[in-house]
mmCIF file of C-alpha atoms and ligand atoms in Angstrom:
data_model
loop_
_atom_site.group_PDB
_atom_site.id
_atom_site.type_symbol
_atom_site.label_atom_id
_atom_site.label_comp_id
_atom_site.label_asym_id
_atom_site.label_seq_id
_atom_site.Cartn_x
_atom_site.Cartn_y
_atom_site.Cartn_z
ATOM 1 C CA MET M 9 -9.546 -4.669 19.070
ATOM 2 C CA GLU M 10 -13.259 -4.018 19.397
ATOM 3 C CA ASN M 11 -13.070 -0.329 18.634
ATOM 4 C CA ASN M 12 -14.557 0.528 22.029
ATOM 5 C CA GLU M 13 -12.627 3.773 22.101
ATOM 6 C CA ARG M 14 -14.111 4.659 18.733
ATOM 7 C CA ARG M 15 -10.851 5.514 17.159
ATOM 8 C CA PRO M 16 -11.018 5.825 13.388
ATOM 9 C CA VAL M 17 -10.558 2.554 11.537
ATOM 10 C CA VAL M 18 -7.823 2.699 8.931
ATOM 11 C CA LEU M 19 -7.404 -0.089 6.420
ATOM 12 C CA SER M 20 -4.836 -0.689 3.758
ATOM 13 C CA CYS M 21 -3.463 -3.598 1.787
ATOM 14 C CA ILE M 22 -0.368 -4.127 -0.268
ATOM 15 C CA GLN M 23 0.139 -6.627 -3.048
ATOM 16 C CA PRO M 24 2.979 -9.087 -2.523
ATOM 17 C CA THR M 25 4.707 -8.280 -5.791
ATOM 18 C CA SER M 26 8.477 -8.130 -5.148
ATOM 19 C CA ILE M 27 10.230 -6.091 -2.474
ATOM 20 C CA PRO M 28 8.849 -2.533 -2.138
ATOM 21 C CA THR M 29 10.922 0.368 -3.404
ATOM 22 C CA LEU M 30 11.921 3.469 -1.522
ATOM 23 C CA GLY M 31 9.043 5.072 -3.441
ATOM 24 C CA ASN M 32 6.486 2.603 -2.079
ATOM 25 C CA TYR M 33 7.974 3.084 1.352
ATOM 26 C CA LEU M 34 7.959 6.872 1.502
ATOM 27 C CA GLY M 35 4.757 7.184 -0.505
ATOM 28 C CA ALA M 36 2.664 4.653 1.362
ATOM 29 C CA LEU M 37 4.204 2.307 3.906
ATOM 30 C CA LYS M 38 5.708 5.000 6.088
ATOM 31 C CA ASN M 39 2.231 6.483 6.465
ATOM 32 C CA TRP M 40 0.953 3.148 7.715
ATOM 33 C CA LYS M 41 3.423 3.387 10.524
ATOM 34 C CA ALA M 42 2.533 6.982 11.298
ATOM 35 C CA MET M 43 -1.182 6.182 11.386
ATOM 36 C CA SER M 44 -0.900 3.177 13.608
ATOM 37 C CA ASP M 45 -0.454 5.354 16.702
ATOM 38 C CA ASP M 46 -3.805 7.122 16.583
ATOM 39 C CA ASN M 47 -6.076 4.745 14.714
ATOM 40 C CA ASP M 48 -7.301 1.179 14.777
ATOM 41 C CA CYS M 49 -5.314 -0.111 11.861
ATOM 42 C CA ILE M 50 -5.901 -3.138 9.712
ATOM 43 C CA PHE M 51 -3.187 -4.085 7.249
ATOM 44 C CA ALA M 52 -3.259 -6.978 4.835
ATOM 45 C CA VAL M 53 -1.076 -8.607 2.236
ATOM 46 C CA ALA M 54 -3.358 -8.697 -0.812
ATOM 47 C CA ASP M 55 -2.350 -12.076 -2.217
ATOM 48 C CA LEU M 56 -5.699 -12.633 -3.949
ATOM 49 C CA HIS M 57 -5.288 -9.449 -5.940
ATOM 50 C CA ALA M 58 -1.875 -10.675 -7.059
ATOM 51 C CA LEU M 59 -3.435 -13.750 -8.706
ATOM 52 C CA THR M 60 -4.742 -11.607 -11.556
ATOM 53 C CA ILE M 61 -1.291 -11.588 -13.134
ATOM 54 C CA HIS M 62 -0.698 -15.368 -12.753
ATOM 55 C CA PRO M 63 2.433 -15.301 -10.613
ATOM 56 C CA GLU M 64 4.501 -18.437 -10.349
ATOM 57 C CA PRO M 65 3.007 -20.261 -7.304
ATOM 58 C CA ALA M 66 6.228 -20.780 -5.310
ATOM 59 C CA LYS M 67 7.165 -17.175 -5.949
ATOM 60 C CA LEU M 68 3.794 -15.812 -4.852
ATOM 61 C CA ARG M 69 3.987 -17.861 -1.662
ATOM 62 C CA GLN M 70 7.487 -16.599 -0.905
ATOM 63 C CA GLN M 71 6.633 -12.997 -1.739
ATOM 64 C CA SER M 72 3.534 -13.046 0.459
ATOM 65 C CA LEU M 73 5.605 -14.174 3.427
ATOM 66 C CA GLU M 74 8.288 -11.632 2.602
ATOM 67 C CA MET M 75 5.744 -8.843 2.463
ATOM 68 C CA TYR M 76 4.356 -9.861 5.834
ATOM 69 C CA ALA M 77 7.924 -9.930 7.213
ATOM 70 C CA ILE M 78 8.552 -6.463 5.790
ATOM 71 C CA LEU M 79 5.525 -5.071 7.591
ATOM 72 C CA LEU M 80 6.865 -6.502 10.838
ATOM 73 C CA ALA M 81 10.388 -5.291 10.061
ATOM 74 C CA MET M 82 9.069 -1.761 9.543
ATOM 75 C CA GLY M 83 7.997 -1.844 13.146
ATOM 76 C CA LEU M 84 4.268 -2.374 12.671
ATOM 77 C CA ASP M 85 3.187 -4.173 15.801
ATOM 78 C CA PRO M 86 0.973 -7.214 15.080
ATOM 79 C CA GLU M 87 -0.673 -6.903 18.478
ATOM 80 C CA LYS M 88 -1.571 -3.230 18.209
ATOM 81 C CA ASN M 89 -2.620 -3.545 14.578
ATOM 82 C CA ILE M 90 -4.495 -6.320 12.851
ATOM 83 C CA MET M 91 -2.095 -7.724 10.264
ATOM 84 C CA PHE M 92 -2.978 -10.669 8.073
ATOM 85 C CA ILE M 93 -2.883 -12.325 4.689
ATOM 86 C CA GLN M 94 -6.007 -11.581 2.673
ATOM 87 C CA SER M 95 -6.723 -15.147 1.496
ATOM 88 C CA HIS M 96 -6.752 -16.355 5.127
ATOM 89 C CA VAL M 97 -10.017 -14.521 5.707
ATOM 90 C CA PRO M 98 -12.591 -16.112 3.372
ATOM 91 C CA ALA M 99 -15.104 -13.330 4.050
ATOM 92 C CA HIS M 100 -13.204 -11.175 1.525
ATOM 93 C CA THR M 101 -14.105 -13.384 -1.431
ATOM 94 C CA GLN M 102 -17.577 -14.055 -0.065
ATOM 95 C CA LEU M 103 -18.413 -10.385 0.223
ATOM 96 C CA ALA M 104 -16.785 -9.680 -3.138
ATOM 97 C CA TRP M 105 -19.292 -12.015 -4.821
ATOM 98 C CA ILE M 106 -22.228 -10.317 -3.189
ATOM 99 C CA LEU M 107 -20.877 -6.879 -4.071
ATOM 100 C CA ASN M 108 -20.423 -8.019 -7.681
ATOM 101 C CA CYS M 109 -24.175 -8.193 -7.863
ATOM 102 C CA TYR M 110 -24.371 -4.581 -6.712
ATOM 103 C CA THR M 111 -21.747 -3.310 -9.151
ATOM 104 C CA GLN M 112 -22.651 -2.225 -12.644
ATOM 105 C CA PHE M 113 -20.679 -3.562 -15.578
ATOM 106 C CA GLY M 114 -20.499 -0.039 -16.972
ATOM 107 C CA GLU M 115 -18.946 1.538 -13.902
ATOM 108 C CA ALA M 116 -16.383 -1.244 -13.549
ATOM 109 C CA SER M 117 -15.514 -0.819 -17.251
ATOM 110 C CA ARG M 118 -14.565 2.779 -16.605
ATOM 111 C CA MET M 119 -11.693 1.942 -14.258
ATOM 112 C CA THR M 120 -8.549 3.384 -15.798
ATOM 113 C CA GLN M 121 -6.312 0.787 -14.174
ATOM 114 C CA PHE M 122 -8.336 -1.986 -15.815
ATOM 115 C CA LYS M 123 -8.145 -0.256 -19.168
ATOM 116 C CA GLU M 124 -4.404 0.306 -18.865
ATOM 117 C CA LYS M 125 -3.652 -3.196 -17.651
ATOM 118 C CA SER M 126 -5.782 -4.793 -20.358
ATOM 119 C CA LEU M 127 -3.839 -2.917 -22.999
ATOM 120 C CA LYS M 128 -0.507 -3.774 -21.434
ATOM 121 C CA HIS M 129 -1.291 -7.462 -20.878
ATOM 122 C CA SER M 130 -3.639 -8.093 -23.771
ATOM 123 C CA ASP M 131 -2.848 -11.809 -23.652
ATOM 124 C CA ASN M 132 -4.373 -12.180 -20.175
ATOM 125 C CA VAL M 133 -7.390 -9.961 -19.644
ATOM 126 C CA ASN M 134 -9.103 -12.185 -17.097
ATOM 127 C CA VAL M 135 -12.351 -11.576 -15.242
ATOM 128 C CA GLY M 136 -10.373 -11.250 -12.001
ATOM 129 C CA LEU M 137 -8.606 -8.226 -13.395
ATOM 130 C CA PHE M 138 -11.974 -6.699 -14.205
ATOM 131 C CA ASP M 139 -13.315 -7.590 -10.783
ATOM 132 C CA TYR M 140 -10.267 -6.373 -8.907
ATOM 133 C CA PRO M 141 -11.908 -3.150 -7.622
ATOM 134 C CA VAL M 142 -14.845 -5.117 -6.230
ATOM 135 C CA LEU M 143 -12.568 -7.377 -4.209
ATOM 136 C CA MET M 144 -10.810 -4.237 -3.024
ATOM 137 C CA ALA M 145 -14.181 -2.790 -2.015
ATOM 138 C CA ALA M 146 -14.856 -5.943 -0.005
ATOM 139 C CA ASP M 147 -11.455 -5.598 1.720
ATOM 140 C CA ILE M 148 -12.415 -2.131 2.847
ATOM 141 C CA LEU M 149 -16.125 -2.474 3.619
ATOM 142 C CA LEU M 150 -15.806 -5.636 5.719
ATOM 143 C CA TYR M 151 -13.985 -3.609 8.365
ATOM 144 C CA GLN M 152 -16.200 -0.509 8.183
ATOM 145 C CA ALA M 153 -13.026 1.460 7.508
ATOM 146 C CA ASN M 154 -13.186 5.228 7.927
ATOM 147 C CA PHE M 155 -9.949 5.940 6.106
ATOM 148 C CA VAL M 156 -7.970 4.221 3.408
ATOM 149 C CA PRO M 157 -4.491 5.541 2.697
ATOM 150 C CA VAL M 158 -4.173 5.423 -1.064
ATOM 151 C CA GLY M 159 -1.870 6.681 -3.736
ATOM 152 C CA ALA M 160 -3.227 8.609 -6.685
ATOM 153 C CA ASP M 161 -3.497 5.432 -8.768
ATOM 154 C CA GLN M 162 -5.965 3.867 -6.323
ATOM 155 C CA LYS M 163 -8.256 6.856 -5.820
ATOM 156 C CA GLN M 164 -10.658 5.773 -8.504
ATOM 157 C CA HIS M 165 -10.944 2.352 -6.861
ATOM 158 C CA LEU M 166 -11.842 3.992 -3.601
ATOM 159 C CA GLU M 167 -14.500 6.012 -5.359
ATOM 160 C CA ILE M 168 -16.116 2.944 -6.872
ATOM 161 C CA CYS M 169 -15.979 1.343 -3.433
ATOM 162 C CA ARG M 170 -17.950 4.265 -2.035
ATOM 163 C CA ASP M 171 -20.416 4.085 -4.909
ATOM 164 C CA ILE M 172 -21.000 0.365 -4.339
ATOM 165 C CA ALA M 173 -21.392 0.864 -0.578
ATOM 166 C CA ASP M 174 -23.749 3.766 -1.055
ATOM 167 C CA ARG M 175 -25.886 1.842 -3.532
ATOM 168 C CA PHE M 176 -26.081 -1.127 -1.162
ATOM 169 C CA ASN M 177 -26.969 1.094 1.792
ATOM 170 C CA ASN M 178 -29.736 2.768 -0.209
ATOM 171 C CA LEU M 179 -31.215 -0.499 -1.405
ATOM 172 C CA ARG M 180 -30.843 -2.607 1.724
ATOM 173 C CA GLY M 181 -30.490 -0.142 4.584
ATOM 174 C CA GLU M 182 -27.422 1.283 6.347
ATOM 175 C CA THR M 183 -24.794 -1.429 6.309
ATOM 176 C CA PHE M 184 -21.448 -0.015 5.312
ATOM 177 C CA THR M 185 -19.372 2.932 6.465
ATOM 178 C CA LEU M 186 -18.333 5.047 3.481
ATOM 179 C CA PRO M 187 -14.515 5.202 3.502
ATOM 180 C CA GLU M 188 -12.588 8.411 2.900
ATOM 181 C CA PRO M 189 -9.254 8.495 1.116
ATOM 182 C CA TYR M 190 -6.367 9.383 3.360
ATOM 183 C CA ILE M 191 -3.680 11.293 1.569
ATOM 184 C CA GLY M 192 -0.437 11.172 3.536
ATOM 185 C CA LYS M 193 1.160 14.255 5.038
ATOM 186 C CA THR M 194 3.887 14.480 2.477
ATOM 187 C CA GLY M 195 2.030 12.660 -0.275
ATOM 188 C CA ALA M 196 5.514 11.838 -1.450
ATOM 189 C CA LYS M 197 5.816 10.782 -5.019
ATOM 190 C CA VAL M 198 9.306 9.456 -5.472
ATOM 191 C CA MET M 199 10.691 9.535 -8.993
ATOM 192 C CA SER M 200 13.226 7.345 -10.769
ATOM 193 C CA LEU M 201 16.845 8.219 -9.936
ATOM 194 C CA GLN M 202 17.757 7.867 -13.614
ATOM 195 C CA ASP M 203 14.760 9.550 -15.238
ATOM 196 C CA PRO M 204 13.225 11.875 -12.653
ATOM 197 C CA THR M 205 10.239 12.611 -14.895
ATOM 198 C CA GLN M 206 9.056 9.026 -14.311
ATOM 199 C CA LYS M 207 7.762 7.513 -11.096
ATOM 200 C CA MET M 208 10.164 5.135 -9.322
ATOM 201 C CA SER M 209 8.907 1.712 -10.315
ATOM 202 C CA LYS M 210 9.627 -1.847 -9.218
ATOM 203 C CA SER M 211 9.588 -2.927 -12.828
ATOM 204 C CA ASP M 212 12.169 -0.441 -14.102
ATOM 205 C CA VAL M 213 14.702 -2.247 -16.268
ATOM 206 C CA ASN M 214 17.543 0.002 -15.118
ATOM 207 C CA PRO M 215 18.570 -1.220 -11.638
ATOM 208 C CA LYS M 216 20.148 2.169 -10.856
ATOM 209 C CA ALA M 217 16.770 3.878 -11.195
ATOM 210 C CA THR M 218 15.208 2.207 -8.175
ATOM 211 C CA VAL M 219 16.169 1.746 -4.537
ATOM 212 C CA SER M 220 14.772 -1.372 -2.895
ATOM 213 C CA ILE M 221 13.972 -1.033 0.790
ATOM 214 C CA LEU M 222 16.303 -3.984 1.425
ATOM 215 C CA ASP M 223 19.294 -2.588 -0.494
ATOM 216 C CA THR M 224 22.537 -2.550 1.496
ATOM 217 C CA PRO M 225 24.115 0.775 2.512
ATOM 218 C CA ASP M 226 26.817 0.421 -0.173
ATOM 219 C CA VAL M 227 24.311 -0.122 -2.912
ATOM 220 C CA ILE M 228 22.143 2.767 -1.732
ATOM 221 C CA MET M 229 25.147 5.104 -1.702
ATOM 222 C CA LYS M 230 26.164 4.074 -5.231
ATOM 223 C CA LYS M 231 22.677 4.543 -6.617
ATOM 224 C CA PHE M 232 22.323 8.039 -5.186
ATOM 225 C CA LYS M 233 25.791 9.025 -6.351
ATOM 226 C CA SER M 234 24.792 8.168 -9.902
ATOM 227 C CA ALA M 235 21.407 9.903 -9.667
ATOM 228 C CA VAL M 236 20.616 12.134 -12.620
ATOM 229 C CA THR M 237 20.516 15.860 -11.713
ATOM 230 C CA ASP M 238 21.112 19.044 -13.734
ATOM 231 C CA SER M 239 23.993 21.345 -14.572
ATOM 232 C CA GLU M 240 23.110 24.257 -12.308
ATOM 233 C CA SER M 241 24.863 22.896 -9.240
ATOM 234 C CA CYS M 242 22.616 24.651 -6.748
ATOM 235 C CA VAL M 243 20.409 22.744 -4.307
ATOM 236 C CA ARG M 244 17.044 24.443 -4.664
ATOM 237 C CA TYR M 245 13.511 23.282 -5.429
ATOM 238 C CA ALA M 246 12.474 24.670 -8.785
ATOM 239 C CA GLU M 247 10.715 23.872 -11.992
ATOM 240 C CA GLY M 248 12.908 22.056 -14.470
ATOM 241 C CA LYS M 249 15.084 20.596 -11.709
ATOM 242 C CA ASP M 250 13.289 17.251 -11.527
ATOM 243 C CA GLY M 251 16.324 15.313 -10.326
ATOM 244 C CA ILE M 252 17.158 17.706 -7.474
ATOM 245 C CA ASN M 253 13.480 18.149 -6.591
ATOM 246 C CA ASN M 254 13.213 14.391 -6.251
ATOM 247 C CA LEU M 255 16.303 14.161 -4.031
ATOM 248 C CA MET M 256 14.947 17.016 -1.918
ATOM 249 C CA THR M 257 11.631 15.212 -1.537
ATOM 250 C CA ILE M 258 13.405 12.052 -0.431
ATOM 251 C CA TYR M 259 15.660 13.940 1.968
ATOM 252 C CA SER M 260 12.701 15.824 3.383
ATOM 253 C CA CYS M 261 10.741 12.595 3.992
ATOM 254 C CA CYS M 262 13.671 10.984 5.781
ATOM 255 C CA THR M 263 14.762 13.961 7.897
ATOM 256 C CA GLY M 264 11.524 15.920 8.362
ATOM 257 C CA LEU M 265 13.262 19.093 7.119
ATOM 258 C CA ASP M 266 11.315 21.368 4.781
ATOM 259 C CA TYR M 267 12.681 22.594 1.456
ATOM 260 C CA ASP M 268 13.821 25.983 2.826
ATOM 261 C CA LYS M 269 15.843 24.303 5.547
ATOM 262 C CA ILE M 270 17.369 21.911 3.044
ATOM 263 C CA GLU M 271 18.296 24.782 0.724
ATOM 264 C CA SER M 272 20.065 26.631 3.515
ATOM 265 C CA GLU M 273 21.788 23.479 4.778
ATOM 266 C CA PHE M 274 23.320 22.962 1.329
ATOM 267 C CA ALA M 275 23.864 26.573 0.326
ATOM 268 C CA GLY M 276 27.241 26.844 -1.388
ATOM 269 C CA LYS M 277 27.711 23.071 -1.452
ATOM 270 C CA GLY M 278 27.788 20.942 -4.576
ATOM 271 C CA TYR M 279 25.570 18.098 -5.705
ATOM 272 C CA GLY M 280 28.160 15.530 -4.611
ATOM 273 C CA ASP M 281 27.746 16.504 -0.963
ATOM 274 C CA PHE M 282 23.999 16.657 -1.282
ATOM 275 C CA LYS M 283 23.704 13.244 -2.934
ATOM 276 C CA ALA M 284 25.859 11.678 -0.214
ATOM 277 C CA ALA M 285 23.734 13.293 2.491
ATOM 278 C CA VAL M 286 20.525 12.032 0.888
ATOM 279 C CA ALA M 287 22.004 8.543 0.622
ATOM 280 C CA GLU M 288 23.031 8.631 4.310
ATOM 281 C CA ALA M 289 19.549 9.717 5.345
ATOM 282 C CA VAL M 290 17.984 6.913 3.307
ATOM 283 C CA ILE M 291 20.452 4.368 4.700
ATOM 284 C CA GLU M 292 19.496 5.353 8.256
ATOM 285 C CA GLU M 293 15.790 5.362 7.408
ATOM 286 C CA LEU M 294 15.937 1.853 5.970
ATOM 287 C CA ARG M 295 18.525 0.324 8.286
ATOM 288 C CA PRO M 296 16.069 -1.086 10.845
ATOM 289 C CA VAL M 297 13.844 -2.469 8.104
ATOM 290 C CA ARG M 298 16.691 -4.364 6.453
ATOM 291 C CA GLU M 299 18.173 -5.585 9.715
ATOM 292 C CA ASN M 300 14.862 -6.766 11.140
ATOM 293 C CA PHE M 301 13.712 -8.314 7.880
ATOM 294 C CA ASP M 302 16.368 -11.038 8.000
ATOM 295 C CA LYS M 303 15.314 -11.944 11.506
ATOM 296 C CA TYR M 304 11.601 -12.202 10.650
ATOM 297 C CA ILE M 305 11.903 -14.021 7.346
ATOM 298 C CA SER M 306 14.189 -16.679 8.779
ATOM 299 C CA ASP M 307 11.699 -17.578 11.526
ATOM 300 C CA LYS M 308 8.822 -18.935 9.517
ATOM 301 C CA ALA M 309 7.028 -20.429 12.514
ATOM 302 C CA SER M 310 6.690 -17.057 14.252
ATOM 303 C CA LEU M 311 5.703 -15.400 11.008
ATOM 304 C CA MET M 312 2.931 -17.929 10.403
ATOM 305 C CA SER M 313 1.719 -17.681 13.945
ATOM 306 C CA ALA M 314 1.519 -13.880 13.804
ATOM 307 C CA ALA M 315 -0.350 -14.140 10.484
ATOM 308 C CA ALA M 316 -2.752 -16.728 11.908
ATOM 309 C CA ASP M 317 -3.479 -14.557 14.903
ATOM 310 C CA GLY M 318 -4.062 -11.561 12.628
ATOM 311 C CA ALA M 319 -6.411 -13.573 10.414
ATOM 312 C CA GLU M 320 -8.393 -14.708 13.397
ATOM 313 C CA ARG M 321 -8.904 -11.209 14.698
ATOM 314 C CA ALA M 322 -9.662 -9.888 11.216
ATOM 315 C CA GLY M 323 -12.093 -12.752 10.617
ATOM 316 C CA ARG M 324 -14.129 -11.876 13.691
ATOM 317 C CA ILE M 325 -14.745 -8.340 12.455
ATOM 318 C CA ALA M 326 -15.190 -9.370 8.828
ATOM 319 C CA ASN M 327 -17.703 -12.108 9.627
ATOM 320 C CA ARG M 328 -19.811 -9.715 11.636
ATOM 321 C CA THR M 329 -20.203 -7.508 8.561
ATOM 322 C CA LEU M 330 -20.652 -10.488 6.273
ATOM 323 C CA ARG M 331 -23.505 -11.873 8.387
ATOM 324 C CA LYS M 332 -25.212 -8.513 8.324
ATOM 325 C CA VAL M 333 -24.948 -8.446 4.555
ATOM 326 C CA MET M 334 -26.214 -12.017 4.233
ATOM 327 C CA LYS M 335 -29.251 -11.136 6.300
ATOM 328 C CA LYS M 336 -29.969 -7.985 4.344
ATOM 329 C CA THR M 337 -29.645 -9.689 0.978
ATOM 330 C CA GLY M 338 -31.950 -12.558 1.927
ATOM 331 C CA LEU M 339 -29.432 -15.364 2.099
ATOM 332 C CA VAL M 340 -30.429 -18.054 4.570
ATOM 333 C CA MET M 341 -28.265 -17.667 7.653
ATOM 334 C CA PRO M 342 -26.258 -20.765 8.541
ATOM 335 C CA GLU M 343 -26.961 -22.118 11.996
HETATM 336 N N1 LIG S 410 -5.038 -2.322 -5.098
HETATM 337 C C1 LIG S 410 -4.094 -1.894 -4.111
HETATM 338 C C2 LIG S 410 -2.752 -1.591 -4.769
HETATM 339 O O1 LIG S 410 -2.400 -2.231 -5.742
HETATM 340 C C3 LIG S 410 -3.914 -2.925 -3.043
HETATM 341 C C4 LIG S 410 -5.176 -3.138 -2.290
HETATM 342 C C5 LIG S 410 -5.959 -4.238 -2.308
HETATM 343 C C6 LIG S 410 -5.764 -2.208 -1.403
HETATM 344 N N2 LIG S 410 -7.002 -4.072 -1.465
HETATM 345 C C7 LIG S 410 -6.940 -2.850 -0.885
HETATM 346 C C8 LIG S 410 -5.419 -0.920 -0.986
HETATM 347 C C9 LIG S 410 -7.743 -2.196 0.017
HETATM 348 C C10 LIG S 410 -6.256 -0.283 -0.073
HETATM 349 C C11 LIG S 410 -7.405 -0.913 0.415
HETATM 350 O O2 LIG S 410 -2.051 -0.741 -4.306
#
């Protein structure tokens, strides 16, 4: 993919920390799929970022492969898109070092995610955690990405990426494209099924709060049936109806119907019917992912070969940018 047609370059990465939730899927991953038709897309499994929390090695390895298999199972085509595992392209860490020298300690210290994570994991505030946004900047800038689909929690990281790129361009001449955030069409923020004031989270201790994208139809149905709602018994989107609003958001993402249509579809019907309909829509949405996942994860050879091919194609683009940066910073070019 040489970008001859000059389609926008879209880049995103996902950390291989456990199986994504329905929230991750509707909020982010589904957009990846939608964007892959009209853009040159680059998608990576960010295994290096995951090292900041010291995962158990065998688990990290397994989860990285699983995440790659999930991307394939979602229907992302590894020939149309460039799909790889971050650590397979050494240019990411190489550029990250160089960008470190163009990042101010003060600006990196202002990252809210760093501040939050350091408080939460005060026993392991490593330099990698601090440097995380710089590695993320390298991920993006190596590919001269025009757009980066991000959730609200990553917007600040995209801003620091732009600041670093802009500073480098000013000091050393035009080198990097400044990436824009891409906020998905729905911008879906899926909430917990048990406490709809909280975001659906992988780490929720209540298993009924979260739907995994690999949950079986039975499990999905049960979880939606026990979703927390309210006592009004009328399907409408309104303030104070967090549970129903959340179910409406989910239903809307899966069916494409807007809130008015959903309200009229369920006029006069109770929450039981609505919950079952939402569950059915989610089951259908996730069915291909779950069915294909088993096929991809059990064929490790094909998985590794797709990842190797992705890394090779990514490496070609990344090394082009890296060489430019080496030249501009005064590093001696290798023969
Ligand atoms: N930090 C992102 C997250 O946790 C993952 C990520 C790493 C990323 N590198 C990236 C996202 C580059 C977008 C672009 O969600």
